[in-house]
Coordinates of C-alpha atoms in Angstrom, one line a residue:
X1 CA -25.6 0.6 29.1
X2 CA -27.0 0.4 25.6
X3 CA -24.5 -1.4 23.2
X4 CA -23.8 0.2 19.8
X5 CA -22.0 -1.9 17.3
X6 CA -19.7 0.7 15.6
X7 CA -17.6 0.0 12.5
X8 CA -14.5 1.9 11.7
X9 CA -11.6 1.7 9.2
X10 CA -8.2 2.1 10.9
X11 CA -7.3 5.7 10.2
X12 CA -6.4 8.7 12.3
X13 CA -9.8 10.2 11.6
X14 CA -11.5 7.2 13.4
X15 CA -10.4 9.1 16.5
X16 CA -13.8 10.4 17.6
X17 CA -15.2 6.9 18.0
X18 CA -12.1 5.5 19.6
X19 CA -11.8 8.4 22.0
X20 CA -15.5 8.4 22.8
X21 CA -15.1 4.8 23.9
X22 CA -11.8 5.0 25.7
X23 CA -12.3 8.3 27.5
X24 CA -15.9 7.8 28.6
X25 CA -17.8 10.2 26.4
X26 CA -20.0 7.4 25.1
X27 CA -20.5 6.0 28.7
X28 CA -21.6 9.4 29.9
X29 CA -24.4 9.2 27.3
X30 CA -25.3 5.6 28.6
X31 CA -23.7 3.9 25.6
X32 CA -21.1 1.2 25.2
X33 CA -19.4 1.2 21.8
X34 CA -18.6 -2.2 20.6
X35 CA -15.9 -1.1 18.1
X36 CA -15.3 -3.3 15.1
X37 CA -12.2 -2.8 12.9
X38 CA -13.1 -3.1 9.2
X39 CA -10.7 -3.5 6.3
X40 CA -12.4 -1.7 3.5
X41 CA -15.1 0.8 2.8
X42 CA -17.4 -1.4 0.8
X43 CA -17.4 -3.8 3.7
X44 CA -18.4 -1.0 6.1
X45 CA -21.3 0.0 3.8
X46 CA -22.5 -3.6 3.4
X47 CA -22.3 -4.4 7.1
X48 CA -24.3 -1.3 8.0
X49 CA -26.8 -2.1 5.2
X50 CA -27.2 -5.6 6.5
X51 CA -27.7 -4.5 10.1
X52 CA -24.6 -6.2 11.3
X53 CA -23.3 -2.9 12.7
X54 CA -25.4 -0.1 14.0
X55 CA -23.3 2.8 13.1
X56 CA -20.2 3.5 10.9
X57 CA -17.3 5.9 10.5
X58 CA -17.7 6.3 6.8
X59 CA -16.4 8.3 3.8
X60 CA -18.6 11.3 3.4
X61 CA -19.5 10.7 -0.3
X62 CA -20.4 7.0 0.2
X63 CA -23.9 7.5 1.5
X64 CA -24.4 10.1 -1.3
X65 CA -23.6 7.4 -3.8
X66 CA -26.0 5.1 -2.2
X67 CA -28.7 7.7 -2.2
X68 CA -28.4 8.4 -6.0
X69 CA -28.4 4.6 -6.8
X70 CA -24.7 4.0 -7.4
X71 CA -24.3 1.0 -5.0
X72 CA -25.9 -2.2 -4.0
X73 CA -29.6 -2.2 -3.0
X74 CA -29.5 -1.5 0.7
X75 CA -31.8 0.3 3.2
X76 CA -31.4 4.1 3.1
X77 CA -28.6 5.6 5.0
X78 CA -28.3 9.0 6.8
X79 CA -25.1 11.0 7.5
X80 CA -26.0 12.8 10.7
X81 CA -22.7 14.7 11.3
X82 CA -19.2 15.0 10.0
X83 CA -16.5 13.4 12.2
X84 CA -13.4 15.1 10.6
X85 CA -12.2 17.5 7.9
X86 CA -8.8 17.3 6.2
X87 CA -6.2 14.8 7.2
X88 CA -5.4 13.5 3.7
X89 CA -2.1 13.7 1.7
X90 CA -1.1 13.1 -1.9
X91 CA 2.0 11.0 -2.4
X92 CA 4.1 10.0 -5.4
X93 CA 6.5 7.2 -6.0
X94 CA 10.2 7.8 -5.7
X95 CA 10.8 7.8 -9.5
X96 CA 8.3 10.7 -10.0
X97 CA 9.7 12.4 -6.9
X98 CA 13.2 12.3 -8.4
X99 CA 11.9 13.7 -11.7
X100 CA 10.1 16.5 -9.9
X101 CA 13.3 17.4 -8.0
X102 CA 15.4 17.3 -11.1
X103 CA 13.1 19.8 -12.8
X104 CA 13.3 22.2 -9.7
X105 CA 10.1 21.5 -7.9
X106 CA 10.7 22.4 -4.2
X107 CA 8.0 20.2 -2.5
X108 CA 6.8 23.2 -0.5
X109 CA 3.6 21.2 0.3
X110 CA 1.1 24.0 0.2
X111 CA 0.9 25.1 -3.5
X112 CA -1.5 22.8 -5.3
X113 CA -1.2 24.8 -8.5
X114 CA 2.6 24.6 -8.7
X115 CA 2.6 20.9 -7.7
X116 CA 0.0 20.0 -10.3
X117 CA 1.9 21.9 -13.1
X118 CA 5.2 20.3 -12.1
X119 CA 3.5 16.9 -12.1
X120 CA 2.1 17.5 -15.6
X121 CA 5.5 18.4 -16.9
X122 CA 7.2 15.3 -15.7
X123 CA 4.4 12.7 -16.3
X124 CA 3.6 11.8 -19.9
X125 CA 1.2 9.0 -20.5
X126 CA -1.0 7.2 -18.0
X127 CA -0.9 8.2 -14.3
X128 CA -2.3 5.5 -11.9
X129 CA -3.6 7.0 -8.8
X130 CA -4.7 5.1 -5.7
X131 CA -7.7 6.2 -3.7
X132 CA -9.5 4.3 -0.9
X133 CA -12.8 4.2 -2.7
X134 CA -14.3 5.4 -6.0
X135 CA -16.8 7.5 -4.0
X136 CA -14.5 9.3 -1.5
X137 CA -13.3 12.8 -0.7
X138 CA -9.9 11.7 -1.8
X139 CA -11.2 10.8 -5.3
X140 CA -13.0 14.2 -5.5
X141 CA -9.8 16.0 -4.5
X142 CA -7.6 14.1 -6.9
X143 CA -10.0 14.4 -9.8
X144 CA -10.5 18.1 -9.4
X145 CA -6.8 18.9 -8.9
X146 CA -5.6 16.7 -11.8
X147 CA -8.3 18.1 -14.2
X148 CA -7.4 21.6 -13.2
X149 CA -3.7 20.8 -13.8
X150 CA -4.1 19.6 -17.4
X151 CA -4.6 15.8 -16.9
X152 CA -7.4 14.2 -18.9
X153 CA -8.3 10.6 -19.7
X154 CA -4.8 9.3 -19.1
X155 CA -5.6 9.3 -15.3
X156 CA -6.3 5.7 -14.1
X157 CA -7.9 5.4 -10.7
X158 CA -7.2 2.3 -8.6
X159 CA -9.2 1.5 -5.4
X160 CA -7.0 0.3 -2.6
X161 CA -7.8 -0.1 1.2
X162 CA -6.0 2.6 3.2
X163 CA -3.6 0.2 5.1
X164 CA -2.4 -1.3 1.7
X165 CA -1.5 2.0 0.0
X166 CA 2.2 1.7 0.9
X167 CA 2.4 -1.9 -0.4
X168 CA 0.6 -0.8 -3.7
X169 CA 3.0 2.1 -4.5
X170 CA 6.0 0.0 -3.4
X171 CA 5.0 -2.8 -5.7
X172 CA 4.5 -0.4 -8.7
X173 CA 0.7 -1.0 -8.8
X174 CA 0.1 2.8 -8.6
X175 CA 2.2 5.9 -9.3
X176 CA 0.6 8.1 -6.7
X177 CA -2.1 8.0 -4.1
X178 CA -4.3 10.1 -1.9
X179 CA -5.3 8.7 1.4
X180 CA -5.9 9.8 5.0
X181 CA -3.2 9.6 7.7
X182 CA -1.4 7.7 9.1
X183 CA -1.0 5.8 5.9
X184 CA 0.9 8.5 3.9
X185 CA 3.3 8.7 6.8
X186 CA 3.6 4.9 6.9
X187 CA 4.5 4.9 3.2
X188 CA 7.2 7.5 3.8
X189 CA 8.5 5.5 6.7
X190 CA 8.8 2.5 4.5
X191 CA 10.7 4.5 1.9
X192 CA 8.0 3.8 -0.7
X193 CA 6.8 7.3 -1.4
X194 CA 7.3 11.1 -1.0
X195 CA 4.5 13.4 0.0
X196 CA 3.6 16.0 -2.6
X197 CA 0.9 18.1 -0.9
X198 CA -2.0 17.9 1.5
X199 CA -5.7 17.6 0.7
X200 CA -6.2 21.0 2.3
X201 CA -3.8 22.6 -0.2
X202 CA -6.4 21.6 -2.9
X203 CA -9.5 22.3 -0.9
X204 CA -9.2 24.1 2.4
X205 CA -12.0 22.1 4.3
X206 CA -12.5 18.8 2.6
X207 CA -15.1 16.9 4.7
X208 CA -13.6 13.4 5.2
X209 CA -15.6 11.1 7.4
X210 CA -19.1 11.1 8.8
X211 CA -21.2 9.3 11.3
X212 CA -23.6 7.2 9.2
X213 CA -26.6 5.4 10.4
X214 CA -29.4 3.5 8.7
X215 CA -32.5 5.7 8.3
X216 CA -34.7 3.2 10.0
X217 CA -32.3 3.4 13.0
X218 CA -32.6 7.2 13.2
X219 CA -36.4 7.0 12.9
X220 CA -36.9 4.2 15.4
X221 CA -34.3 5.2 18.0
X222 CA -34.1 9.0 18.1
X223 CA -32.9 9.1 21.7
X224 CA -30.0 6.7 21.0
X225 CA -29.2 8.7 17.8
X226 CA -28.9 11.8 19.8
X227 CA -26.8 10.3 22.5
X228 CA -24.4 8.8 20.0
X229 CA -24.1 12.1 18.2
X230 CA -23.4 14.0 21.4
X231 CA -20.7 11.5 22.4
X232 CA -18.9 11.9 19.0
X233 CA -19.3 15.7 19.2
X234 CA -17.7 15.9 22.7
X235 CA -14.9 13.5 21.7
X236 CA -14.2 15.7 18.7
X237 CA -14.1 18.8 21.0
X238 CA -11.6 17.0 23.2
X239 CA -9.5 16.1 20.2
X240 CA -9.3 19.6 18.9
X241 CA -7.5 20.8 22.0
X242 CA -3.8 20.7 20.9
X243 CA -2.8 19.6 24.4
X244 CA -4.6 16.4 23.9
X245 CA -3.1 15.3 20.5
X246 CA -0.2 13.4 21.9
X247 CA -2.4 11.4 24.2
X248 CA -4.8 10.8 21.3
X249 CA -1.9 9.3 19.2
X250 CA -1.0 7.0 22.0
X251 CA -4.6 5.7 22.4
X252 CA -5.2 5.4 18.6
X253 CA -2.0 3.4 18.0
X254 CA -2.8 0.6 20.5
X255 CA -2.6 -2.8 19.0
X256 CA -6.3 -3.4 18.7
X257 CA -6.8 0.0 16.9
X258 CA -4.1 1.2 14.4
X259 CA -1.3 -1.0 15.8
X260 CA 1.4 1.5 14.7
X261 CA 4.1 3.5 16.5
X262 CA 2.4 6.5 18.1
X263 CA 4.8 8.8 16.4
X264 CA 3.3 8.1 13.0
X265 CA -0.2 9.1 14.1
X266 CA 1.1 12.1 16.0
X267 CA 2.5 13.5 12.7
X268 CA -0.9 14.0 11.3
X269 CA -2.6 15.0 14.5
X270 CA 0.0 17.7 15.1
X271 CA 0.3 18.7 11.4
X272 CA 4.0 18.2 11.2
X273 CA 4.6 15.7 8.4
X274 CA 7.8 14.1 7.3
X275 CA 7.5 14.2 3.5
X276 CA 10.5 12.0 2.6
X277 CA 12.7 9.3 4.0
X278 CA 15.5 11.9 4.0
X279 CA 13.7 13.5 7.0
X280 CA 12.4 16.6 5.3
X281 CA 9.4 17.9 7.4
X282 CA 6.6 20.4 6.6
X283 CA 4.4 22.2 9.1
X284 CA 0.7 22.0 8.0
X285 CA -1.4 24.1 10.4
X286 CA -5.0 22.8 10.9
X287 CA -4.1 19.6 8.9
X288 CA -7.1 17.8 10.5
X289 CA -10.0 19.1 12.4
X290 CA -12.6 17.2 14.4
X291 CA -14.8 19.9 15.9
X292 CA -13.9 23.6 15.7
X293 CA -15.5 26.2 13.5
X294 CA -18.5 24.1 12.6
X295 CA -16.4 21.3 11.3
X296 CA -19.1 18.7 12.2
X297 CA -22.1 20.4 10.5
X298 CA -23.3 18.2 7.5
X299 CA -24.0 21.0 4.9
X300 CA -26.6 19.8 2.4
X301 CA -24.7 21.8 -0.3
X302 CA -21.7 19.5 0.2
X303 CA -23.9 16.5 -0.5
X304 CA -25.0 18.2 -3.8
X305 CA -21.3 18.9 -4.6
X306 CA -20.3 15.3 -4.3
X307 CA -23.4 14.2 -6.2
X308 CA -22.6 16.6 -9.1
X309 CA -19.6 14.5 -10.2
X310 CA -21.6 11.3 -9.9
X311 CA -24.4 12.8 -11.9
X312 CA -22.0 13.9 -14.6
X313 CA -20.0 10.6 -14.8
X314 CA -23.0 8.3 -14.7
X315 CA -25.6 10.2 -16.7
X316 CA -28.1 10.6 -13.8
X317 CA -31.1 12.9 -13.8
X318 CA -29.7 15.9 -12.1
X319 CA -32.8 17.2 -10.1
X320 CA -33.9 14.0 -8.4
X321 CA -30.3 12.8 -7.8
X322 CA -29.3 16.1 -6.2
X323 CA -32.4 16.1 -4.0
X324 CA -31.8 12.5 -2.9
X325 CA -28.2 13.4 -2.0
X326 CA -29.2 16.4 0.0
X327 CA -31.9 14.4 1.8
X328 CA -29.4 12.0 3.3
X329 CA -27.4 14.8 5.0
X330 CA -29.5 15.2 8.1
X331 CA -29.1 18.8 9.2
X332 CA -32.5 18.5 10.9
X333 CA -31.1 15.8 13.2
X334 CA -27.9 17.7 13.8
X335 CA -29.9 20.7 15.0
X336 CA -32.3 18.7 17.1
X337 CA -29.7 16.6 18.9
X338 CA -26.7 18.9 19.2
X339 CA -28.6 22.1 20.0
X340 CA -28.9 20.9 23.7
X341 CA -25.1 20.3 23.8
X342 CA -24.4 23.9 22.8
X343 CA -23.2 23.3 19.2
X344 CA -23.0 26.3 16.9
X345 CA -25.8 26.0 14.4
X346 CA -25.6 27.9 11.1
X347 CA -28.7 29.9 10.1
X348 CA -28.9 27.9 6.8
X349 CA -28.3 24.3 5.7
X350 CA -27.1 25.3 2.2
X351 CA -24.3 27.6 1.1
X352 CA -22.1 28.4 -1.9
X353 CA -19.2 26.0 -1.5
X354 CA -15.7 27.3 -2.0
X355 CA -16.6 30.9 -1.1
X356 CA -14.7 31.3 2.2
X357 CA -10.9 31.9 2.1
X358 CA -10.4 33.0 5.7
X359 CA -12.3 32.2 8.9
X360 CA -15.6 34.1 8.6
X361 CA -18.0 35.3 11.3
X362 CA -21.6 34.6 10.2
X363 CA -25.1 34.7 11.6
X364 CA -26.0 31.6 13.5
X365 CA -29.3 30.2 14.7
X366 CA -28.5 32.0 17.9
X367 CA -26.1 34.8 17.7
X368 CA -22.9 34.4 15.6
X369 CA -20.4 31.7 14.8
X370 CA -17.2 31.2 12.9
X371 CA -17.1 29.1 9.8
X372 CA -13.9 27.4 8.5
X373 CA -12.3 28.5 5.2
X374 CA -13.4 26.2 2.4
X375 CA -11.9 27.7 -0.7
X376 CA -10.5 25.6 -3.6
X377 CA -7.0 26.2 -4.9
X378 CA -8.3 27.3 -8.3
X379 CA -11.1 29.5 -7.1
X380 CA -13.9 27.0 -7.9
X381 CA -17.3 27.9 -6.6
X382 CA -20.3 25.4 -6.4
X383 CA -23.7 26.7 -6.0
X384 CA -26.1 24.0 -5.1
X385 CA -29.7 23.7 -6.2
X386 CA -32.4 24.6 -3.7
X387 CA -33.4 21.8 -1.3
X388 CA -37.1 21.0 -0.8

């Protein structure tokens, strides 16, 4: 067996790596995953950059930030596939929740426009929002939603490791947060927060985590790269069978992984979330996806989308920054290594982001395939520059 040192942050969306290890998908590829639990995203990036781990479950925008020069000087990194889409929730503290209820907001959990407008009415002055990292899908979701809801410079972003979100909102360090499950459910269980809406209510297919390797690894060890990708892809396929979600929750919540009651992880995996300590629940179909409808394909246009905010906020030169971002999303390796496994392969590697509002049948590299809806709540479209 070839040993792969694999770093993950304790979240429900670390499931592909944990399941690949526990159920033998990695072993079938001749790999033994040495899973290392990591406390914060910067640590994951730095361990990978230093070669202390071989692979990482990582925030999708983080390698983009590295590629455009917004991080420490480390060897180049490649995102070779997505591991999950969705799985995030926005929560508010109990004071804001009470104000929202007093002004008639129904917490219907699926209307981002109504939730944003209601929040704008009840919050005057600074709004402190916790996200797990400055360069994260959660930050992109929150920035876009709050800007579209009328918030401006009064938004203060606070970076907090996912397992500490409940403590931060309970201690009054933030007024709201956006993070992946199971930590929103954990905050509700603690009585510290009320869930306001899902990430998917803002953006229907927010790419959340990716499999990230150093570029020198993908170049020097192509066979290992392919075997690792196939193990993750097969684990994701197993996870997207609804019949397996309960078993997945039991495995994920073992003491050496999430170390939580399985019921907490099962809420997010099944898309039935408890939004308040009063026991209110909301059904969120397709809350998190690991495989189906091309959920794992690393569109270069998404790299450009994440880079666009970084370019704007940091005054970067747009053309080279966009190109560097797109270069680190390795659609070429995805096609090369997952074609033999039978993965659906889109005919292109770029698309207009936000243009699909229902599942769509499109031309594939071979035949046809279904793409997931990816629309934004406010109709935003992002047309990427052409890749070279």
